[in-house]
Amino acid sequence: MNAPADPVLRQVSLDDRYDATDGAVYLTGTQALVRLPLMQRQRDLAAGLNTAGYISGYRGSPVGGYDQALWRARRQLDAHHVRFVPGLNEDLAATAIWGTQQLNAFPGARYDGVFGIWYGKGPGVDRSGDVLRHANQAGSSRYGGVLAVAGDDHGAKSSTIAAQTDLIFQAVAMPVLAPANVQDYLDHGLHGFAMSRFSGLWIGLKAVTDTIETAGIVDVSPARLRIALPEGLPMPPGGLNLRWPEEPFLKMEERLARWKLPAALAYARANRLDAHVFGRRDGEPARLGIVSTGKGWLDVMQALADLGIDEAGACAAGVKVWKVAMPWPLEPEGLRAFADGCEELLVVEEKRALIESQLKEALYPLAERPRIVGKADERGAPLVPDYGELTPALCARVIAARLKRWAGRASDAHGALSDELVARIDARLARLDEKEQGGSKSFETIERIPYFCSGCPHNTSTRVPEGSRALAGIGCHTMAMWMGRSTATFTHMGGEGMTWVGQAPFSETRHVFQNLGDGTYFHSGSLAIRHAVATGTPITYKILFNDAVAMTGGQKHDGQLTPQMIARQVRAEGVEKVVVVTDEPGKYPSGHFDAEVTVHHRSRLDQVQRELREYPGVSVLIYDQTCAAEKRRRRKRGEYPDPQRRAFINEAVCEGCGDCGVQSNCVSIEPVETEFGRKRAINQSTCNKDFSCIEGFCPSFVTVHGGRLRRNPARAGAAASASPAAGLPLPTLPAIRGSYGLLVTGIGGTGVVTIGQLLGMAAHLEGKGVTVLDVTGLAQKNGAVMSFVRFAEPGAPLYAPRIGTAAADAVLGCDIVVAAGREALARMGVGHTRVVANVSSTPTADFTRNPDWRFPLGGMESAIVDAVGEDRAWFVDAARLATALLGDAIATNLFMLGFAWQRGLVPLSAASIERAIELNEVAIEQNRAAFAWGRVAAVDAVRCEAAIEPAGAPAVSRRLSTSLDESVARRIDALTDYQDEGYARRYAATVERVKAAELALVGDAPLALTEAVARNLFKLMAYKDEYEVARLYTSGPFLERLNERFEGDFRLGF
């Protein structure tokens, strides 16, 4: 273990990611793709070329944040003559990129060439096959070049399919590069541009979630990459690049097959893109050669490390590894040299085989060739799956099974596999088996599924009248399918409604609603409406206009789009019945829409929809309400009105009926367990001020007008300004032995990703190796989020960014539901992992549909203890403490980080973490204070509690009685306040009679009947008429609780 010392920190700026021209830079894969065109422009200038860049495409996970990163780097892009124009959809964007390569075929070009980057997720590649085939065959310009970046969500975490685009690239004859880490995005990208220019081809770049959404440290030195153009290669007349006028189409096909693809192979060979990276050298006899690419290569290298096979061990065991940079077309000469002397080649690739068949074709003519296995073994039995995602554990089992075939028998060039290696492999696999077969002994895990944000328009807009059904599509509204909202089935993007066009003639159902996001409408969905009109199919399109592409992060539309424009467009297409429903009808005075278009308040949605389902043809309902998450972002930037009012629930009045949840479907309405039953409270930190919760006309709701949330309630404000961590003992920091894995779990939208970013930057400041993989899936808000953070000492390798089975050294459970979920528990190892978990009872989305849902805290705590062992887990009510100390639950995660650091779970100095907080430039003082108070909580919980102790107790105490006598006594006091002592004595006498009778029957057994009578008789006698409600509002405790949460000049609205 290492005693903490103040390390010498690197001088780092956030601008380094794009401005630094030498040395080490901390980047995500997405940011590497932003930096790439800047580096290409710099290299061209150094070569005497005046080039420009053009980037276009369409967002979608895992390239959903690329456009936002480009917008944030506009200063650097402009300075380097790189133009970013987001595409309306993928195929139109690709066509624009095609146009950049035609620039120099005509007079008037202002640049020597334009290099292009197209991007799109897997389905976008599918829909763009036509233009990709045409543009690739036409080619690239001599000083231009094109990269086609394909986002492959192999695990279908945030996609409707698990895409594999390399096969699509193969089908359109486009070479494809497969980066394995962030450094590869820069290196392969620069090689891709050069290869594209040399060969006249577009070059695909396969970006999978585990590489593009990982952050790491890269070398940006110009001298790092030296590009060699093949010499002496025969060329056809006119060369390989795009020309105009073009040859006849069959000649173009011939040029591509005979000249262009061989040129790409020659480039790969000249630059040694594929490489022998591990184990026995070429020409030396080897038992097992492993061939892999991209993420699969990371999994292989991690698997070997997990099996205890280092470089020396691999050489001794006769193992070597070949890393393929270009999986199609496969460069054969290097592979033949690698295969020479191997007894067996194992091909490890994720999804369907691409390399394996090419490898067999390349080696088949050889007189002596190794056995080749991959998707199947030599007997045809399945080996490496062609579905799902690979993991290091899966690869370890495959590699171990192949290696152990040599156990106890000698090969032609080796003795038998050593007993020591076999025993070590068996021990590692046994630990994997034990973990995967064990599971939790005490708890059925629950899942935190993604859900609509607080105040999301879809909470209301996706409702349909009783007896109707709706169809889903692509967008956040897809989640309505698992909310019991009579919404079923979906289509690809732009096909919305067409499944009903096919069904309608054969169904007794007369009409359906079709949800259609405004982004999808703009992308391609308007064509579906046109077809529905052409067929005369009865259907209502609900165009959900929320003024943002919410699912991928709140981007603006790629052009001008307003409800008025949509109304005019669909009417021009032949839709005669168009209505607008909005939360703000007053913003549309007379004349904003055609006279035939009616505008309604959202409270009339049900009635409007009942009318529309009787309409005989195609109708359109435009539901106009701004995305709640986008409202929140814009309000922080001062770009959107922020109503100076908040909803607040008087717990004493609340009866816990749950109608507020029925009205709003809102996850900011949370259960509160009190002495007098389950109540409701508004989570003020997550509330987005939609106010649909107050539409139930419940007397427990008030609105607070004016004032503001109290940032430092009670005495915490003064304490926070006094550096609470000063004088605390310094922990012993954990040692990094090879690598150190820290898993951060939490809820989407609460800053989990920020914790990973801070840790990554802190490690970079200290000069350590680090990778950070953020796994968010659909969880823009409310779903499970994980950040896998892996540290290494300087210069030590880090392979797979995900922490493996039972391999986490520490878990920072910012939400215990996610920390006790299957995926997180699988990373924990008994006697190895240490856990800090936040036990604050943030309900899952199940609570919006089931008001009796209970938070299974005890089961989750037990599951974690089972997974790590006794005395290796700490449970802290972090959200309660952070909110009370700092006034906002958003401080919870930094509080947790401070707690974990003080407990010795984080192998970084406090100085580097605090510097990373400064560099992040967001709520610096609050985050510093949260980190400091978390440290205090780890060693002095009493001090934390003392800092937040309120001056008085609220009227409805959240402290539960610990005995029947206490429960009865508290209710006697409450009934005395309710009416008088005589009334309270009647209650007490009744309870006492029941208790005496029950004691006579059950003796020392629990008095269940008496407890039930005590609770329910009190509820009956304390009936809340209008006088009691008035008393509960005017009593002191309610006002005290109100003043705990709000400060300033405010008034109440009822």
PDB file of C-alpha atoms in Angstrom, residues 286-287 404-418:
ATOM      1  CA  ALA A 286       4.496 -21.951 -32.149  1.00  0.00           C
ATOM      2  CA  ARG A 287       1.633 -24.018 -30.853  1.00  0.00           C
ATOM      3  CA  LYS A 404      -4.850 -27.449 -22.844  1.00  0.00           C
ATOM      4  CA  ARG A 405      -5.057 -29.787 -25.808  1.00  0.00           C
ATOM      5  CA  TRP A 406      -1.271 -29.869 -25.553  1.00  0.00           C
ATOM      6  CA  ALA A 407      -1.284 -30.658 -21.836  1.00  0.00           C
ATOM      7  CA  GLY A 408       0.492 -33.955 -21.174  1.00  0.00           C
ATOM      8  CA  ARG A 409       1.598 -34.472 -24.761  1.00  0.00           C
ATOM      9  CA  ALA A 410       4.461 -33.072 -26.758  1.00  0.00           C
ATOM     10  CA  SER A 411       3.982 -31.195 -30.004  1.00  0.00           C
ATOM     11  CA  ASP A 412       6.314 -31.435 -32.975  1.00  0.00           C
ATOM     12  CA  ALA A 413       8.329 -28.397 -31.892  1.00  0.00           C
ATOM     13  CA  HIS A 414       7.661 -28.259 -28.142  1.00  0.00           C
ATOM     14  CA  GLY A 415       7.535 -30.371 -25.103  1.00  0.00           C
ATOM     15  CA  ALA A 416       4.239 -30.835 -23.324  1.00  0.00           C
ATOM     16  CA  LEU A 417       2.542 -27.752 -21.936  1.00  0.00           C
ATOM     17  CA  SER A 418       4.003 -27.144 -18.472  1.00  0.00           C
TER      18      SER A 418
END
